[in-house]
Amino acid sequence: DNEITPLNNHSEKLFRLRTEGLKVLLLATSPSANFKFLKRSLQSTEKINLSAPSPFLFQSPAGRKTIASFQIPEYDAIILCETKPQLLPENFFPSLIAAFKSRPQGLLILPNFELAQFFQSKPKLNQILPLDFSSFEISPNTKLNLELNTSHFITKKLSLDQSSSQILDQAQINGTYFKLKKRLGQQSLLSSKQGPILSLREWQQARIALFSSNALWQWNLKPITRQE
């Protein structure tokens, strides 16, 4: 009431509406248990539109040309699954960082030795990651007793796929562990006495996650079933 003009009573906003679901790009340069697990899990998840090119495409120039045709900014999430960086398109990481600055996007990294060395040699790229690759240790055949950070808004909706009688702190995976320094702003969603297992950090408009073991395939995440 008593307003001189009603013209300032509205605003305009642009929303992205996608009917085909979340667009995810899964990249692995060689077959692995983690790649098979992630591909199978994402393909069976509703509202996920998965692109998962065969790892064998990375082995030939013609295949790598096909990989280079993927438009990084078009995807809502990118997964680097034990990827050899020398087989990725030359402009892959510059395109990824540019996308992070322009739109919300997710990145999940499952490192291998080649990726760890690559991040170590790229200080500017290393600075945006949840953990610091400037120095790292690799521990093979490491048993990791998992501890879930149930206070985080993401992990409140998830539980480890174990028998109903087993509590979260008793869950265990066994594999290669990348011991890395924590970084300011890093959040641990999953950890062990050895250090962070699943770390998260927000940078620009991106949410970047890092899984510090090659044993992701040994456990599953599922929504908690709540009884009314």
Backbone as a ProteinNet text record, in pm:
[ID]
protein_1_A
[PRIMARY]
DNEITPLNNHSEKLFRLRTEGLKVLLLATSPSANFKFLKRSLQSTEKINLSAPSPFLFQSPAGRKTIASFQIPEYDAIILCETKPQLLPENFFPSLIAAFKSRPQGLLILPNFELAQFFQSKPKLNQILPLDFSSFEISPNTKLNLELNTSHFITKKLSLDQSSSQILDQAQINGTYFKLKKRLGQQSLLSSKQGPILSLREWQQARIALFSSNALWQWNLKPITRQE
[TERTIARY]
83.1	0	87.6	27.8	93.7	226.2	239.8	361.8	343.9	449.7	444.9	436	513.5	512.2	526.1	456.8	469.1	577.4	652.3	746.3	863.7	893.7	1007.7	964.7	844.4	794.3	818.9	904.1	933.4	1080.2	1129.4	1267.3	1268.8	1373	1386.7	1512.6	1499	1612.8	1609.3	1727.9	1740.1	1767	1683.7	1700.9	1732.3	1824.4	1855.5	1759.4	1678.9	1583.4	1622.7	1653.1	1696.7	1609.6	1546.8	1455.4	1527.1	1648.1	1715.6	1796.8	1797.6	1868.4	2008.7	2081.3	2217.1	2312.8	2389	2483.1	2619.3	2666	2790.5	2883.9	3010.8	3113.7	3214.1	3224.5	3316.1	3432.8	3554.2	3673.2	3773.3	3806.5	3910.3	3993.8	4125.5	4212.8	4252.2	4208.6	4229.3	4119.5	4083	3977.6	4021	3925	3954.3	3826.2	3841.6	3725.6	3647.4	3717	3649.3	3565.5	3620.8	3546.5	3420.1	3432.1	3315.6	3211	3256.6	3163.5	3091	3165.4	3104.3	3009.1	3050.7	2965.9	2836	2846.4	2727	2635	2694	2614.2	2542.6	2613.9	2554.1	2449.6	2474.9	2377.4	2246.4	2252.6	2132.4	2065.8	2119.4	2064.5	1972.7	1851.8	1757	1807.1	1768.9	1799.3	1948.8	2024.8	2165.3	2180.6	2230.5	2257.2	2408.6	2452.2	2594.6	2658.3	2775.6	2863.5	2990.1	3016.3	3132	3202.9	3284.8	3353.7	3445	3459.1	3545.2	3688	3752.3	3892.4	3984.8	3945.5	4031.7	4036.6	3940	3944.1	4067.9	4118.3	4234.3	4363.9	4359.8	4482.5	4521.3	4434.1	4465.4	4439.1	4509.9	4485.5	4340.7	4281	4141.5	4047.4	4075.1	3992.5	4005.6	4128.7	4150.4	4084.8	4074.2	4003.4	3854.9	3799.9	3660.3	3643.1	3736.5	3731.5	3736.9	3819.2	3835.4	3708.6	3616.4	3492.9	3392.9	3414.6	3324.9	3341.4	3229.3	3230.1	3219.9	3331.8	3337.5	3233.1	3210.7	3113.8	2969.9	2939.9	2802.9	2767.3	2867.6	2843.1	2827.9	2739.1	2718	2824.9	2881.3	2984.4	3081.6	3209	3315	3379.4	3406.3	3475.6	3604.2	3716.9	3846	3880	3868.1	3885.3	4021.8	4121.3	4257	4304.9	4287.9	4314.4	4460.9	4518.5	4652.2	4639.1	4688.9	4665.8	4725.6	4832.6	4895.2	4806.4	4702.8	4611.2	4485.7	4468.9	4355.3	4381.4	4276.9	4297.9	4383.4	4461.4	4555.2	4484.6	4363.6	4291.4	4193.5	4205.3	4106.7	4102	4214.3	4213.3	4187.3	4242.2	4201.3	4051.1	3991.6	3846.5	3770.4	3822.1	3756.9	3758.4	3872.1	3883.2	3796.4	3792.5	3706.1	3559.6	3520.7	3382.2	3351.2	3447	3427.4	3395.2	3451.6	3431.5	3299	3239.2	3121.9	2990	2996.1	2871.3	2896.4	2792.8	2809.3	2844	2945.2	2989.8	3060	3054.4	3119.8	3234.4	3336	3449.9	3484.7	3490.5	3535.4	3664	3767.5	3897.9	3930.7	3959.2	4018.3	4160.6	4258.5	4394.1	4465.8	4564.3	4664.9	4800.6	4908.6	5041.4	5062.8	5015	5034.7	4959.8	4836.8	4760.9	4824.5	4870.5	4934.3	5058.6	5139.7	5258.8	5220.6	5115.2	5070.7	5026.6	4944.4	4899	5016.7	5114.4	5233.3	5310.7	5308.5	5384.1	5306.2	5178.5	5093.3	5043.5	5125.5	5087.9	4953.8	4923.4	4797.5	4677.8	4690.1	4583.2	4575.5	4690	4695	4625.8	4634.2	4579.7	4428.1	4358.9	4212.5	4160.2	4246.3	4203.1	4179.8	4099.2	4071.7	4195.4	4287.4	4410.3	4530.4	4644.8	4764.4	4854.6	4877.1	4962	5107.5	5143.8	5281.9	5379.2	5334.1	5409.6	5307.9	5338.1	5243	5317.2	5251.8	5301.9	5197.2	5243.2	5153.2	5176.9	5071	5080.4	4996.5	5060.7	4983.4	4929.4	4825.8	4767.4	4740.4	4672.6	4643.1	4497.8	4479.9	4344.6	4295.7	4180.3	4125.6	3991.6	3987.2	3861.4	3789.6	3672.4	3604.3	3522.7	3529.6	3449.1	3374.1	3243.4	3159.7	3131.7	3150.7	3118.1	2967.7	2891.3	2744.7	2687.1	2771.2	2721.1	2713.5	2778	2776.4	2641.9	2593.8	2460.4	2451.9	2564.2	2562.5	2554.3	2639.6	2646.8	2528.7	2452.6	2332.3	2233.3	2240.3	2145.6	2198.3	2317.5	2380.7	2421.7	2433.3	2487.4	2570.5	2667.1	2747.1	2664.3	2681.3	2601	2660.4	2639.5	2685	2563.3	2584.1	2473.3	2414.7	2287.1	2216.4	2273.6	2342.8	2397.9	2533.3	2591.1	2727.2	2721.3	2787.8	2788.3	2889.8	2872.9	2956.1	3104.2	3140.4	3281.1	3352	3277.2	3339	3360.4	3310	3328.9	3476.3	3522.5	3664.8	3684.8	3782.9	3826.7	3976.2	4026.9	4168.5	4223.4	4321.6	4379	4490.8	4529.5	4633.6	4577.4	4652.9	4609	4706.4	4650.9	4731	4725.4	4838.5	4846.1	4883.9	4791.7	4808.3	4780.6	4837.4	4815.8	4677.5	4615.3	4487.6	4509.2	4406.1	4412.1	4303	4328.2	4229.9	4101	3989.3	3861.2	3820.1	3909.1	3877.5	3781.5	3686.4	3591.3	3606.2	3617.3	3628.4	3490.6	3440	3313.5	3333.4	3449.9	3482.8	3631.6	3666.5	3806.3	3842.8	3969.8	4021.6	4134	4193.3	4303.6	4424.6	4432.5	4543.1	4525.2	4399.8	4373.7	4243.9	4220.2	4095.8	4084.6	3962.6	3935.6	3855.8	3744.8	3664.5	3662.2	3727.1	3741.6	3666.2	3622.4	3541.9	3589.8	3584.2	3618.3	3540.5	3497.1	3429.4	3527.1	3527.9	3617.2	3541.1	3538.7	3457.4	3314.4	3260.5	3125.7	3127	3244.3	3258.6	3263.8	3226	3243.9	3335	3454.6	3557.3	3574.1	3565.6	3579.1	3698.1	3761.5	3879	3865.4	3875	3872.8	4014.8	4073.3	4217.5	4259	4177.9	4211.2	4164.6	4224.6	4180.1	4076.2	4019.5	3927.1	3782.7	3748.2	3609.9	3511.1	3548.6	3460.1	3420.4	3491.3	3462.9	3345.5	3293.3	3179.8	3077.7	2955.3	2844.9	2778.5	2719.4	2638.5	2494.1	2403.3	2261.1	2184.8	2067.9	1987.4	1942.6	1941.4	1891.7	1741.5	1693.8	1551.4	1495.8	1410.2	1354	1215.4	1194	1063.4	980.6	858	768.9	713.7
-119.3	0	125.6	236.2	367.2	366.9	276.2	274.4	365.2	435.1	523.1	441.6	331.7	247.5	100.4	9.3	-134.3	-202.1	-123.5	-182.3	-252.3	-217.6	-280.4	-399.8	-450.9	-562.7	-698.3	-704.6	-832.8	-834.7	-956.3	-973.9	-1088.6	-1095.3	-1199	-1279.3	-1413.7	-1502.4	-1610.3	-1658.4	-1762.7	-1894.9	-1995.8	-2128	-2227.4	-2321.9	-2429.9	-2545.4	-2584.1	-2693.1	-2804.9	-2922	-3033.6	-3154.1	-3208.6	-3320.7	-3455.1	-3460.9	-3589.6	-3625.6	-3541	-3572.1	-3515.4	-3550.5	-3501.3	-3562.9	-3478	-3526.5	-3553	-3678.2	-3719.5	-3778.4	-3737.7	-3790.5	-3869.1	-3998.3	-4087.6	-4121	-4084.7	-4104	-4194.7	-4304.4	-4396.2	-4436.5	-4431.8	-4461.9	-4609.2	-4687.9	-4832.6	-4899.3	-5022.7	-5091.4	-5113.6	-5107.8	-5131.8	-5169.1	-5223.8	-5258	-5132.1	-5022.5	-4896.4	-4845.3	-4853.4	-4808.4	-4891.7	-5023.6	-5110.8	-5081.4	-5062.6	-5034.4	-4901.5	-4797.7	-4666	-4666.5	-4727.9	-4732	-4805.6	-4922	-5000.3	-4926.2	-4863.6	-4793.8	-4673.5	-4595.8	-4475.2	-4508.5	-4614.8	-4654.6	-4701	-4753.7	-4804.4	-4698.9	-4577.4	-4469.7	-4381.5	-4360.3	-4275.5	-4131.1	-4063.2	-3922.6	-3895.8	-3999.6	-3983.2	-4013.9	-3917.8	-3936	-3952.5	-4078.5	-4110.1	-4123.7	-4059.7	-4083.9	-4149.4	-4272.6	-4346.8	-4413.5	-4338.6	-4396.6	-4511.7	-4608.5	-4723.3	-4676.8	-4731.7	-4695.2	-4723.5	-4818.6	-4853.8	-4743.9	-4649.9	-4538	-4451.7	-4448.9	-4364.9	-4421.3	-4543.8	-4609.5	-4579.5	-4509.9	-4480.2	-4332.9	-4274.4	-4133.6	-4108.7	-4201.5	-4184.2	-4184.7	-4273.8	-4279.3	-4154.2	-4104	-3981.6	-3861.1	-3865.1	-3757.7	-3759.9	-3879.2	-3892.4	-3836.9	-3869	-3819.3	-3666.2	-3610.4	-3464.4	-3392.9	-3466.6	-3403.9	-3379.9	-3440.4	-3416.9	-3272.8	-3204.4	-3065.6	-3060	-3032.6	-3036.7	-2946.8	-2824.1	-2736.9	-2789.1	-2884.2	-2934.2	-3032.6	-3081.6	-3186	-3125.5	-3187.1	-3143.6	-3200	-3314.4	-3376.7	-3454.1	-3449.3	-3521.8	-3616.1	-3740.4	-3835.4	-3878.8	-3855	-3903.1	-4029.2	-4142.9	-4272.2	-4330.3	-4301.8	-4354.2	-4326	-4201.2	-4158.4	-4118.2	-4158.3	-4111.6	-3976.9	-3868.3	-3734.4	-3713.8	-3787.1	-3769.3	-3819.5	-3897.1	-3948	-3862.7	-3765.4	-3674.7	-3568	-3507.3	-3397	-3286.5	-3221.3	-3119.7	-3006.2	-2973.1	-2860.7	-2905.7	-3029.6	-3083.2	-3003.3	-2988.5	-2920.3	-2770.2	-2699.2	-2558.8	-2543.7	-2634.6	-2629.2	-2656	-2747.8	-2781.3	-2662.5	-2596.9	-2482.5	-2367.1	-2346.1	-2240.8	-2270.2	-2397.4	-2435.1	-2412.3	-2440.4	-2419.5	-2273.2	-2184.5	-2041.5	-1990.1	-2065.8	-2014.8	-2079	-2200.1	-2269	-2372.2	-2407.8	-2513.3	-2646.1	-2711.7	-2838	-2920	-3050.7	-3138.8	-3213.8	-3244.8	-3324.1	-3425.2	-3553.9	-3659.6	-3717.5	-3723.6	-3774.5	-3902	-4008.7	-4129.7	-4135.6	-4100.9	-4083.6	-4215.8	-4208.5	-4312.4	-4242.2	-4316.3	-4255.5	-4146	-4169.9	-4072.1	-3941.8	-3952.7	-3831.5	-3757.8	-3832.7	-3770.1	-3692.4	-3752.4	-3683.3	-3560.8	-3573.1	-3462.3	-3344.6	-3369.9	-3261.9	-3200.6	-3282.6	-3231.7	-3135.2	-3159.9	-3075.8	-2952.7	-2941.6	-2829.2	-2756.7	-2667.5	-2602.5	-2530	-2461	-2386.7	-2480.7	-2592.1	-2691.8	-2761.5	-2791.2	-2856.6	-2772.7	-2640.7	-2551.5	-2558.3	-2602.6	-2604.3	-2737.3	-2835.8	-2969.1	-2976	-3071.5	-3082.1	-3115.9	-3195.5	-3233.2	-3190.5	-3176.8	-3119.4	-3229.1	-3226.1	-3325	-3280.4	-3168.4	-3121.6	-3223.9	-3303	-3419.4	-3526.4	-3649.5	-3756.5	-3888.1	-3977.3	-4112.1	-4210.9	-4320.1	-4423.9	-4549.9	-4598.4	-4718.4	-4829.5	-4931.7	-5041.9	-5137.1	-5209.8	-5313	-5261.8	-5149.1	-5086.4	-5112.4	-5164.5	-5183.9	-5053	-5007.9	-4880.3	-4902.6	-4873.7	-4879.5	-4746.2	-4750.3	-4628.2	-4566.3	-4434.6	-4357.9	-4251.1	-4255.8	-4163.3	-4038.5	-3922.1	-3795.9	-3772	-3818.6	-3813.9	-3674.8	-3578.5	-3442.8	-3361.9	-3409.5	-3336.8	-3355.9	-3253.1	-3259.5	-3365.2	-3398.2	-3501.2	-3640.4	-3668.4	-3802.2	-3834.6	-3734.4	-3762.7	-3846.1	-3837.1	-3906.4	-4040.7	-4079.3	-4199.3	-4293.7	-4421.9	-4519.9	-4620	-4682.5	-4783.9	-4910.6	-4976	-5093	-5215.7	-5226.5	-5338.8	-5407.2	-5520.7	-5589.3	-5499.2	-5520.3	-5430.5	-5433	-5540.1	-5550.5	-5483.9	-5439.2	-5382.7	-5231.1	-5171.4	-5025.9	-4968.3	-4839.3	-4776.1	-4783.2	-4768.3	-4763.9	-4896.7	-5004.9	-5135.3	-5166.5	-5081.9	-5105.3	-5091.8	-5174.7	-5177	-5200.2	-5130.2	-5156.7	-5182.1	-5246.1	-5282.7	-5250.5	-5161	-5124.8	-5024.2	-4963.8	-4860.6	-4731.4	-4669.6	-4545.2	-4433.2	-4319.1	-4199.7	-4109	-4096.6	-4011.8	-3870.5	-3776.4	-3639.1	-3541.2	-3421.9	-3319.5	-3257.1	-3227.3	-3157.6	-3013	-2956.6	-2819.7	-2736.9	-2609.6	-2520.3	-2522.8	-2543	-2550	-2691.1	-2787.8	-2927	-2985.1	-3064.1	-3133.4	-3283.2	-3357.6	-3503.7	-3565.8	-3629.2	-3699.1	-3840.7	-3896.7	-4032.9	-4035.2	-4097.6	-4096.5	-4228.1	-4241.1	-4355.2	-4303.3	-4390.2	-4344.6	-4302.6	-4352.1	-4312.2	-4171	-4122.5	-3988.9	-3984.2	-3876.3	-3862.4	-3968.5	-4016.4	-4108.9	-4038.1	-3977.2	-3900	-3755.2	-3669.2	-3528.2	-3441.2	-3325.8	-3236.1	-3093.2	-3016	-2875	-2798.3	-2680.7	-2595	-2489.9	-2474.3	-2375.3	-2309.8	-2174.9	-2101.8	-2156.6	-2204.2	-2261.5	-2414.2	-2472.3	-2618	-2680.3	-2806.1	-2889.3	-3004.3	-3010.9	-3106.6	-3211	-3338.9	-3448.8	-3535.7	-3594	-3678.8	-3804.2	-3920.7	-4048	-4101.3	-4111.9	-4134.1	-4280.5	-4367.6	-4509.8	-4564.5	-4676	-4739.5	-4848.2	-4851.3	-4958	-4910.3	-4807.3	-4759.1	-4871.2	-4959.6	-5066.6	-5162.4	-5160.1	-5254.3	-5213.1	-5092.9	-5051.1	-4976.9	-4973.9	-4912.3	-4809.5	-4709	-4611.6	-4630.7	-4622.4	-4632.9	-4537.3	-4490.8	-4400.8	-4472	-4398	-4452.7	-4472.3	-4589	-4614.9	-4575.1	-4477.8	-4427.8	-4489.3	-4536.1	-4589.7	-4483.6	-4468.4	-4366.9	-4414.7
0	0	0	-49.3	-47.6	-124	-222.9	-303.9	-424.9	-459	-575.8	-704	-712.3	-832.1	-792.2	-859.2	-830.2	-915.6	-993.2	-1087.9	-1022.3	-895.6	-829.2	-744.6	-768.5	-688.1	-753.9	-852.1	-914.3	-955.2	-973.7	-1020.4	-1119.4	-1199.6	-1300.3	-1273.3	-1280.2	-1261.1	-1368	-1405.3	-1505.6	-1436.5	-1461.9	-1403.6	-1514.7	-1483.5	-1576.8	-1549.5	-1644.9	-1630.4	-1726.9	-1670.5	-1753.5	-1723.6	-1826.6	-1807.6	-1807.7	-1864.6	-1876	-1752.2	-1651.4	-1527.8	-1523.6	-1418.9	-1396.6	-1498.4	-1565.7	-1666.5	-1601.2	-1609	-1544.4	-1649.4	-1645.3	-1734.8	-1652.5	-1679.3	-1608.4	-1700.6	-1658.1	-1741.1	-1671.1	-1737.4	-1689.8	-1809.7	-1794.7	-1908.6	-1914.1	-1817.1	-1820.2	-1738.8	-1772	-1696.6	-1551.5	-1460.8	-1319.8	-1247.7	-1127.8	-1045.6	-1009.5	-985.9	-952.2	-1069.2	-1190.5	-1307.5	-1326.7	-1316.4	-1332.4	-1225.2	-1100.3	-990.8	-1012.6	-1046.9	-1066.9	-1185.9	-1295.2	-1414.5	-1386	-1322.1	-1290.8	-1194.3	-1093.2	-992.7	-1052.1	-1134.5	-1191.7	-1298.4	-1374.6	-1476.5	-1413.8	-1292.4	-1226.4	-1137.9	-1138.9	-1056.8	-1140.1	-1089.3	-1161.1	-1168	-1274.3	-1295.4	-1311	-1350.8	-1386.5	-1534.3	-1610.3	-1752.7	-1769.1	-1775.1	-1768	-1905.3	-1920.7	-2034.5	-1979.9	-2021.1	-1970.1	-2087.5	-2160.6	-2276.2	-2234.6	-2322.1	-2293.1	-2266.1	-2162.3	-2135.2	-2253.5	-2338.6	-2451.6	-2557.1	-2554.1	-2648.2	-2627.5	-2504.3	-2473.9	-2532.4	-2583.2	-2626	-2770	-2845.3	-2984.8	-3014.1	-3111.3	-3147.8	-3189.5	-3264.9	-3308	-3187.7	-3091.2	-2971	-2886.8	-2874.6	-2795.5	-2862.2	-2995.8	-3067	-3029.9	-3014.4	-2970.4	-2829.4	-2743	-2605	-2603.8	-2690.3	-2695.2	-2739.7	-2801.3	-2848.3	-2735.3	-2619.6	-2506.8	-2458.1	-2440.3	-2395.9	-2243.2	-2176.3	-2030.4	-1963.7	-2011.4	-1943.2	-1945.2	-2033.5	-2043.5	-1932.4	-1859.3	-1759.5	-1619.9	-1542.4	-1404.6	-1311.5	-1347.7	-1265	-1353.5	-1316.3	-1384.8	-1283.5	-1324.4	-1237.9	-1307.9	-1243	-1291.4	-1213.2	-1279.9	-1213.3	-1246.8	-1161.5	-1179.8	-1322.6	-1362.3	-1499.7	-1518.9	-1629	-1663.9	-1734.3	-1673.9	-1729.2	-1867	-1899.9	-2031.1	-2144.7	-2111.8	-2213.9	-2227.2	-2139.5	-2149	-2255.7	-2309.8	-2405.6	-2343.9	-2425.3	-2376.8	-2302.4	-2346.2	-2285.3	-2176.3	-2130.2	-2036.4	-1906.5	-1839.5	-1710.2	-1722.4	-1822.4	-1841	-1862.6	-1941.1	-1964	-1834.9	-1755.2	-1629.3	-1533	-1519.3	-1428.8	-1477.4	-1608.8	-1664.9	-1634.5	-1643.1	-1612.7	-1465.6	-1377.5	-1234.4	-1203.1	-1281.6	-1256.9	-1312.4	-1404.5	-1474	-1432.1	-1371.2	-1336.5	-1227.3	-1150.6	-1050.3	-1117.2	-1065.9	-1124.4	-1016.7	-1030.4	-935.3	-998.6	-919.1	-965	-856.5	-894.3	-803.7	-860	-775.7	-818.2	-741.3	-814.6	-758.6	-810.8	-728.4	-780.6	-807	-891.7	-906.6	-899.6	-917.2	-904.1	-1007.6	-1130.7	-1238.5	-1210.3	-1160.5	-1126.4	-1009.7	-910	-793.8	-836.6	-921.8	-972.2	-1054.6	-1133.8	-1216.8	-1130.8	-1029.6	-940.7	-865.1	-830.6	-761.6	-849.9	-981.4	-1075.1	-1119.9	-1079.5	-1118.9	-994.9	-937.7	-810.9	-815.3	-925	-931.7	-931.5	-1001.2	-1001.6	-866.2	-808.8	-677.8	-569.4	-581.4	-478.6	-465.8	-569.1	-562.5	-508.6	-488.2	-447.4	-296.5	-249.8	-105.7	-22.9	-78.5	-9.5	-92.5	-25	-85.3	-141.2	-273	-338.5	-348.9	-285.3	-296.5	-238.6	-143.9	-96.2	-59.9	-94.2	-65.3	-42.4	30.3	53	3	-56.2	-103.7	-22.1	42.5	126.3	63.1	5.1	-55.3	51.5	14.9	101.5	242.8	250.5	379.6	418.8	540.3	592	652.6	607.8	650.2	718.4	847.6	921.3	903.5	843.6	802.4	915.2	921.5	1016	937.9	944.5	869.9	952.2	890.2	954.9	939.8	1036	1023.4	1046	1082.6	1104.6	975.8	868.8	742.3	673.2	605.4	545.4	435.7	371.6	267.6	329.2	428	484.4	575.6	615.2	692.1	612.4	479.5	393.1	344	387.7	335.7	446.7	412.2	506.5	428.5	494.2	427	409.2	297	264.8	334.7	464.2	544.7	605.8	673.6	738.5	845.7	874.7	965.9	1106.7	1142	1277.6	1292.1	1179.4	1181.7	1185.7	1282.8	1292.2	1194	1163.6	1061.1	1093.5	1221.1	1257.4	1234.7	1209.5	1189	1041	952	809.7	773.4	679.7	646.4	497.7	440.1	304.2	306.7	203.4	200	61.5	55.6	-73.5	-58.1	-168.8	-168.7	-111.3	-20.1	43.8	9.4	-29.9	-58.5	63.7	131.8	250.5	207.1	229.1	182.4	295.3	283.7	384.6	369.1	483.5	480.6	438.6	377.9	331.3	400.1	418.1	478.2	396	463.6	394.9	356	380.2	347.1	449.3	402.5	489.6	469.8	579.2	571.9	590.2	484.9	494.3	545.7	511	550.9	584.2	696.6	738.2	806.1	838.1	912.9	1001.2	1081	1166.9	1084.2	959.1	870.6	816.6	812.6	761	682.9	609.3	532.4	422.7	400.9	291	181.8	219.5	125.3	171.2	94.4	130.4	30.9	80.2	-1.6	18.7	-91.3	-82.2	-188.3	-154.6	-251	-301.9	-433.2	-496.9	-610.8	-611.3	-708.4	-701.8	-814.6	-813.6	-811.2	-789.3	-796	-657.2	-653.2	-534.3	-575	-515.2	-554.4	-445.3	-483.6	-388.5	-427.6	-326.7	-348.2	-262.4	-326.3	-253.6	-250	-130.9	-116	-114.7	-170.4	-176.6	-311	-353.2	-477.6	-450.5	-330	-289.7	-279.6	-355.6	-353.5	-386.4	-477.2	-523.4	-411.4	-299.5	-191.5	-103.6	-122.7	-40.3	-124.4	-75.1	-146.8	-57.9	-122.6	-49.6	-90.3	6.8	-22.9	67	21.7	105.2	232.8	343.6	467.9	457.5	496.6	498	633.2	630.7	755.7	779	899.6	936.6	1001.7	953.1	1008.2	1142
[MASK]
++++++++++++++++++++++++++++++++++++++++++++++++++++++++++++++++++++++++++++++++++++++++++++++++++++++++++++++++++++++++++++++++++++++++++++++++++++++++++++++++++++++++++++++++++++++++++++++++++++++++++++++++++++++++++++++++++++

